[in-house]
Coordinates of C-alpha atoms in Angstrom, one line a residue:
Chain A
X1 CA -26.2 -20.0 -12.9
X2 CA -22.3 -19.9 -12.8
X3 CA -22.0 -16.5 -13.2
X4 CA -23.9 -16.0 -9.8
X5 CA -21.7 -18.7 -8.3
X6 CA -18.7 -16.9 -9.7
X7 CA -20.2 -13.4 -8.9
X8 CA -20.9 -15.2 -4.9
X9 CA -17.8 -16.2 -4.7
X10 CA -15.9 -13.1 -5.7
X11 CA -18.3 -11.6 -3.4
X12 CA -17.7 -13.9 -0.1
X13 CA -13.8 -13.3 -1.5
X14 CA -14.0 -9.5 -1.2
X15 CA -15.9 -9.6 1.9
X16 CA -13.3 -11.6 4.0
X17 CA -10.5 -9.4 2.7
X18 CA -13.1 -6.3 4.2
X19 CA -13.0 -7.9 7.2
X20 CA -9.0 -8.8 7.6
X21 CA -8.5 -5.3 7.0
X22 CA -10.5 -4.0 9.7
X23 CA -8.7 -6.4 11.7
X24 CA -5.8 -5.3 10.6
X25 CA -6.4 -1.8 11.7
X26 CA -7.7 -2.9 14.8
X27 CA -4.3 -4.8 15.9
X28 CA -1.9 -1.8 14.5
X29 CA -3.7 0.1 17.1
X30 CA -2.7 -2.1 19.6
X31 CA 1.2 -2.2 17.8
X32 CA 1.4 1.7 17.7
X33 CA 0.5 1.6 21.7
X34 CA 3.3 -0.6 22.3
X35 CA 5.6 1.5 20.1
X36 CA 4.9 4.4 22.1
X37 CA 4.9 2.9 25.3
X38 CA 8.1 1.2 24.8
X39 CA 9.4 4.9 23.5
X40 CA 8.4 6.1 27.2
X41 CA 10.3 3.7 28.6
X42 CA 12.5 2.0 27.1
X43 CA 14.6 0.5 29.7
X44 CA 11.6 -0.9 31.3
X45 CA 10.3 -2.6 28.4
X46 CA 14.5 -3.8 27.8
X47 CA 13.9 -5.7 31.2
X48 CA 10.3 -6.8 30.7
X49 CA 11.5 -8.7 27.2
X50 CA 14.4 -10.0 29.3
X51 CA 11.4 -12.7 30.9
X52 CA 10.2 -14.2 27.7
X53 CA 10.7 -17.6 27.1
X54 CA 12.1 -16.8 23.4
X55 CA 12.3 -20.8 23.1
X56 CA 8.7 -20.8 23.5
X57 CA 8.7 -18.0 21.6
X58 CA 10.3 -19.4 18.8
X59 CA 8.9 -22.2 18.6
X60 CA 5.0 -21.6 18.8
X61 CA 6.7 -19.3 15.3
X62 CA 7.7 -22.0 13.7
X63 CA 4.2 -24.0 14.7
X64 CA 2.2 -21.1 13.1
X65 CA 4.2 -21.0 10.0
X66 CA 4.1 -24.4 9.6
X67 CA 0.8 -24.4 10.3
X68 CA 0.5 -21.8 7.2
X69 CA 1.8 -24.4 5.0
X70 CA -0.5 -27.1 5.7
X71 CA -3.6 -24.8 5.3
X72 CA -2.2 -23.6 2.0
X73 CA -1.5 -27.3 0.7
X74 CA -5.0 -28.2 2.0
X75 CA -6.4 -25.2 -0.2
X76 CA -4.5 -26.2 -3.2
X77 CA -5.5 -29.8 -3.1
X78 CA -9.2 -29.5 -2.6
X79 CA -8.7 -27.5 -5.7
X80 CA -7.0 -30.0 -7.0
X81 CA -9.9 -32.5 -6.0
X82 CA -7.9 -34.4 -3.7
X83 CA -10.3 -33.9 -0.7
X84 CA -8.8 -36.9 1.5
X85 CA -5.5 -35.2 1.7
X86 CA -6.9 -31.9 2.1
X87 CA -8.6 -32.9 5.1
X88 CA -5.4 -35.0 6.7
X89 CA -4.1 -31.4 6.2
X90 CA -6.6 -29.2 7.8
X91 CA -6.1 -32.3 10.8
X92 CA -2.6 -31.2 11.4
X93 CA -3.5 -27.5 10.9
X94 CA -5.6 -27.8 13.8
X95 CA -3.7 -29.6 15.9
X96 CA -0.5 -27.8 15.4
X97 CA -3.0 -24.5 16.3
X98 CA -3.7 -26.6 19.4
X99 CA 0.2 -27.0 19.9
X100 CA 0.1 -22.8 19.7
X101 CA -2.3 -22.4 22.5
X102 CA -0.6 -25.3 24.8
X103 CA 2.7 -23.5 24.2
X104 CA 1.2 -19.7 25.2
X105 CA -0.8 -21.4 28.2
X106 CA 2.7 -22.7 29.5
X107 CA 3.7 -19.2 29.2
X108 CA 0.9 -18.0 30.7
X109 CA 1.7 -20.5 33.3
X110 CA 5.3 -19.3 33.6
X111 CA 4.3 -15.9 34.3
X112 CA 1.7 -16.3 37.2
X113 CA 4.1 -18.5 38.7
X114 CA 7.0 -15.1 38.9
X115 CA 4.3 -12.8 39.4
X116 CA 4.5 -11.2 36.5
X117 CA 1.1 -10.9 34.4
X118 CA -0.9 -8.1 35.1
X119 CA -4.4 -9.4 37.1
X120 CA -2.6 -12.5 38.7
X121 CA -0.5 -10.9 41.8
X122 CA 1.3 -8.8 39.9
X123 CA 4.7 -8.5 41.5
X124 CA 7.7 -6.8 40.3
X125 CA 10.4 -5.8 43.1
X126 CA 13.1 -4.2 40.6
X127 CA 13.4 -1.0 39.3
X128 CA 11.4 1.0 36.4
X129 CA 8.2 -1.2 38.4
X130 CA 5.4 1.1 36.3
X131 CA 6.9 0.3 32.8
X132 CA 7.8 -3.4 33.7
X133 CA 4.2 -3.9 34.2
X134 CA 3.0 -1.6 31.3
X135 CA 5.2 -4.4 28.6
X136 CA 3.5 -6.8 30.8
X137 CA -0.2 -5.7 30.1
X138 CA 0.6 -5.1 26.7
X139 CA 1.8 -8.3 26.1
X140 CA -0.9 -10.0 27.8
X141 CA -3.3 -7.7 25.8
X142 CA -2.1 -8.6 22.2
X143 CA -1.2 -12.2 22.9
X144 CA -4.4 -12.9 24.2
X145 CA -6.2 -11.0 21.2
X146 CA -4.4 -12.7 18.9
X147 CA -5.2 -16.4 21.3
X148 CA -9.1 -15.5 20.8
X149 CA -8.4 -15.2 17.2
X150 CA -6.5 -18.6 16.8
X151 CA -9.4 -20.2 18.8
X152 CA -11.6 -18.7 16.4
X153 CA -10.0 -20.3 13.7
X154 CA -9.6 -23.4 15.3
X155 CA -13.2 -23.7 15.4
X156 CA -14.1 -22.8 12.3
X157 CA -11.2 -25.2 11.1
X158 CA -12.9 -28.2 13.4
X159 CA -16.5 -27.3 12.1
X160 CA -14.9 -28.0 8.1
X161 CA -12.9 -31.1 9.2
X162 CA -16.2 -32.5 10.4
X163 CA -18.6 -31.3 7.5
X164 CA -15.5 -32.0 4.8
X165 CA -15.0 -36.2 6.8
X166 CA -18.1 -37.3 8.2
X167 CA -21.1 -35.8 6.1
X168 CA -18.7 -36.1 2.7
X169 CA -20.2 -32.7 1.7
X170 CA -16.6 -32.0 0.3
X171 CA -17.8 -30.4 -2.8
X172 CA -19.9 -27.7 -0.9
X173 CA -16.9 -26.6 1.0
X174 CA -14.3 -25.4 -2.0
X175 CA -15.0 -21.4 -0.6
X176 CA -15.2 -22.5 2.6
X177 CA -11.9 -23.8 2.7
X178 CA -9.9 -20.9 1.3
X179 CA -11.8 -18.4 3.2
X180 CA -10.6 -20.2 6.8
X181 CA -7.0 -20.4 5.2
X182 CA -7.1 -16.8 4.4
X183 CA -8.3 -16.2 7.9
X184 CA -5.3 -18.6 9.4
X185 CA -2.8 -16.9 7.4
X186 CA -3.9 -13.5 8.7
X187 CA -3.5 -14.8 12.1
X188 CA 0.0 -15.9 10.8
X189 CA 0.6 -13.1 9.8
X190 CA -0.1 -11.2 13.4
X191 CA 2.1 -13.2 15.2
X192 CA 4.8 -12.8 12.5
X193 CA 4.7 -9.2 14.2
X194 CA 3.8 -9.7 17.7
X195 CA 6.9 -12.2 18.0
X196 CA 10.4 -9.5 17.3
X197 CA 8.3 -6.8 19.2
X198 CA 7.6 -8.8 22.3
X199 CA 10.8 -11.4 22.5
X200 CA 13.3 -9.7 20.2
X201 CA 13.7 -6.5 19.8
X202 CA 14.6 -5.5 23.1
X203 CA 16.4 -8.6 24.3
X204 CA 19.6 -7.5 23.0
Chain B
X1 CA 0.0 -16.4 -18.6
X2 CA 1.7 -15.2 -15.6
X3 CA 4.7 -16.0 -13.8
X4 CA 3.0 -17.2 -10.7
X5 CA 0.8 -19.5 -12.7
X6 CA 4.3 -21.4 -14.9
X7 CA 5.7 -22.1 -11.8
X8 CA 3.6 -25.1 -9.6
X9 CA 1.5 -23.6 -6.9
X10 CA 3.4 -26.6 -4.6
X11 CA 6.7 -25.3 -5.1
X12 CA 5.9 -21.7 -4.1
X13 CA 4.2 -23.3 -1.0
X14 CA 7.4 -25.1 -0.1
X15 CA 9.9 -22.4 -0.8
X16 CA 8.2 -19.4 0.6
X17 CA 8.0 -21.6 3.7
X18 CA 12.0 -22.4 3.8
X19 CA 12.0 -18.8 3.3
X20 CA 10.1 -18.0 6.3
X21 CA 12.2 -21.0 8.6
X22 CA 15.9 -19.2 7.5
X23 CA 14.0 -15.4 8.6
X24 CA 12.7 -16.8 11.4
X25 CA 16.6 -18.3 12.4
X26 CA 17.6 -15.1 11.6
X27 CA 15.7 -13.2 13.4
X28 CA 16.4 -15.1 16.7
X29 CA 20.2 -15.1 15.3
X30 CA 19.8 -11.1 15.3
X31 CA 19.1 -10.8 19.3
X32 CA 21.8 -12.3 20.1
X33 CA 24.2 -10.1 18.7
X34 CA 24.5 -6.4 20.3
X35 CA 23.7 -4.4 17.3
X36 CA 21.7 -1.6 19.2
X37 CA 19.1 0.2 17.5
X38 CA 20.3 -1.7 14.2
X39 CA 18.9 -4.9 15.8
X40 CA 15.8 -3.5 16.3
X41 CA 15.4 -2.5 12.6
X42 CA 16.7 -5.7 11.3
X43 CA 14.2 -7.4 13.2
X44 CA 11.6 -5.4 11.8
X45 CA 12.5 -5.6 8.5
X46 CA 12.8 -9.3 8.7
X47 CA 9.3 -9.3 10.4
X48 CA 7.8 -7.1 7.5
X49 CA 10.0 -9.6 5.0
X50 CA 8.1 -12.4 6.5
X51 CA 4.8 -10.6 6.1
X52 CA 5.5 -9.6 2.7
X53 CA 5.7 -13.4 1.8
X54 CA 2.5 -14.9 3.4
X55 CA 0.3 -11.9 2.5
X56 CA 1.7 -12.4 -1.1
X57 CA 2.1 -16.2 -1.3
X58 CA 0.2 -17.8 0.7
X59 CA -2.7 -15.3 0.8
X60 CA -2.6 -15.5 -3.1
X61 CA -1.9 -11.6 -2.7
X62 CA 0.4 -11.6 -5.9
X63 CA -2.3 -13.2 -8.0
X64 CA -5.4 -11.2 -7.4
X65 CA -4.1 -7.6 -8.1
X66 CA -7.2 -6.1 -6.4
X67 CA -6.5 -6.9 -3.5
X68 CA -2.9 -6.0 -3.1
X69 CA -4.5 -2.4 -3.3
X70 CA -7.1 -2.7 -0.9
X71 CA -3.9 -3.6 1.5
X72 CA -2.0 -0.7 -0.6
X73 CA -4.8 1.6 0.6
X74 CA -5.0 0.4 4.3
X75 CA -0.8 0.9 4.7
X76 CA -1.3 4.6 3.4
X77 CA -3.8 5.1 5.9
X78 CA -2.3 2.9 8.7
X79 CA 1.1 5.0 8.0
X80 CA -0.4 8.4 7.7
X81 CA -2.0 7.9 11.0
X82 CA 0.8 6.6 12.6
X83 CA 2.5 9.8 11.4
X84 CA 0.0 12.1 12.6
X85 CA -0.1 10.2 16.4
X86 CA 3.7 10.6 16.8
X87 CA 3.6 14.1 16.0
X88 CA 0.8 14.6 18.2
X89 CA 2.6 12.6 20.6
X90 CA 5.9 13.9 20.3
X91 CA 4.6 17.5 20.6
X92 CA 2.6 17.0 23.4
X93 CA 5.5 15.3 25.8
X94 CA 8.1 17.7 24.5

């Protein structure tokens, strides 16, 4: 009977991994677009950087990472059979997630209000006009792929909080909890990438 | 008994994460200073720096050795057809 847990467990294990790697594949798509496009015109995507808010920028970085910790600590002390903590920690995993989302819809915000994201009166008066807006749908692209997979995670995060605080199925949940940290990590791990490309590289 | 498993899983947690905070100042340091195309690899690097240490730390990479070659196995491919698209790209605008 343990061996088939173990052997289900490993499985489920090997199976998210599967599935981050397509992901994987299916973002670095979206990076080696950008790579080229930016290649095309580089002066155009020099001014489209030169509109991110890297304060927001920086910040919703710091909020993701942070949020990395609290999902790993939550991980370790539901091994550690210290569910009560572990769920105060998936709490402020979600809500700093939450914090993420406010942060980009600000941006969002920011943007419609100068014209400048693609499908909301796209405006751009200055030069290199084709290639400003190319960085523009790009950006728009990836940071609302990688949104859909925070919200994603958010609800899968919300759905454990719930099970893990207010049915006190905590024991049931051990794989359930580090699958959803793997997944948050991986979405860590995206915008650990998306961030330089899209506020740093070409701020300089 | 490994390395990883002396050391308490806590402290790896806390460290990796000042780790990530001092790239991530970095980083933002790095823009601000007209490097040129050095900036843009330093960023990089410290983007693939901070990868390297959630995909191995956080994501337990470091422990379970089968998985760091699934990911070994997706960077070959993800790199040789990244090679093979700028070729094809590069050739085709000239």
């Amino acid at each position: 009977m343990t061996s088939v847990k173990t052997e289900n467990a490993l499985t489920d294990k090997i199976g998210m991994w599967v599935f981050l790697a397509t992901e994987i594949c299916f973002f670095a798509t979206l990076f080696l677009s950008f790579i080229i496009y930016r290649h095309e015109s580089h002066e155009a995507f020099h001014i489209g950087s030169q509109h991110m808010n890297i304060l927001a920028g920086t910040l919703n970085t710091g909020i993701l990472l942070t949020s990395s910790l609290c999902v790993a600590m939550a991980d370790l002390f539901f091994r550690k059979n210290n569910y009560q903590l572990s769920v105060y920690l998936l709490i402020i995993t979600f809500l700093l997630g939450f914090c993420f989302l406010g942060i980009k819809g600000y941006e969002y915000i920011e943007h419609i209000h100068s014209h400048l994201l693609p499908g909301f009166d796209f405006h751009y008066a200055g030069k290199e006009e084709r290639g400003v807006k190319m960085f523009f749908v790009l950006y728009l692209i990836m940071t609302a792929l990688h949104a859909v997979h925070l919200l994603v995670g958010l609800i899968v995060l919300l759905f454990l909080i719930m099970r893990m605080h207010f049915l006190g199925q905590q024991k049931d949940y051990s794989r359930g909890v580090e699958l959803s940290a793997l997944y948050w990590h991986f979405v860590d791990l995206i915008w650990v990438f998306l961030f330089p490309l899209l506020y740093l590289v070409d701020r300089a | 008994m490994t390395m990883y498993t002396k050391i308490s899983e806590f402290k790896i947690y806390v460290v990796s994460y000042l780790g990530l905070m001092i790239l991530l100042c970095l980083s933002v340091l790095m823009t601000y200073l007209n490097l040129g195309i050095l900036g843009f690899v330093f960023c990089l690097l410290i983007a693939c720096l901070k990868g390297l240490i959630i995909f191995l730390f956080f994501m337990h990479a470091i422990k379970d050795k089968a998985y760091l070659f699934i990911f070994g196995a997706l960077l070959l491919f993800l790199i040789s057809m990244l090679i093979l698209i700028l070729s094809d790209f590069r050739m085709r605008t000239g």
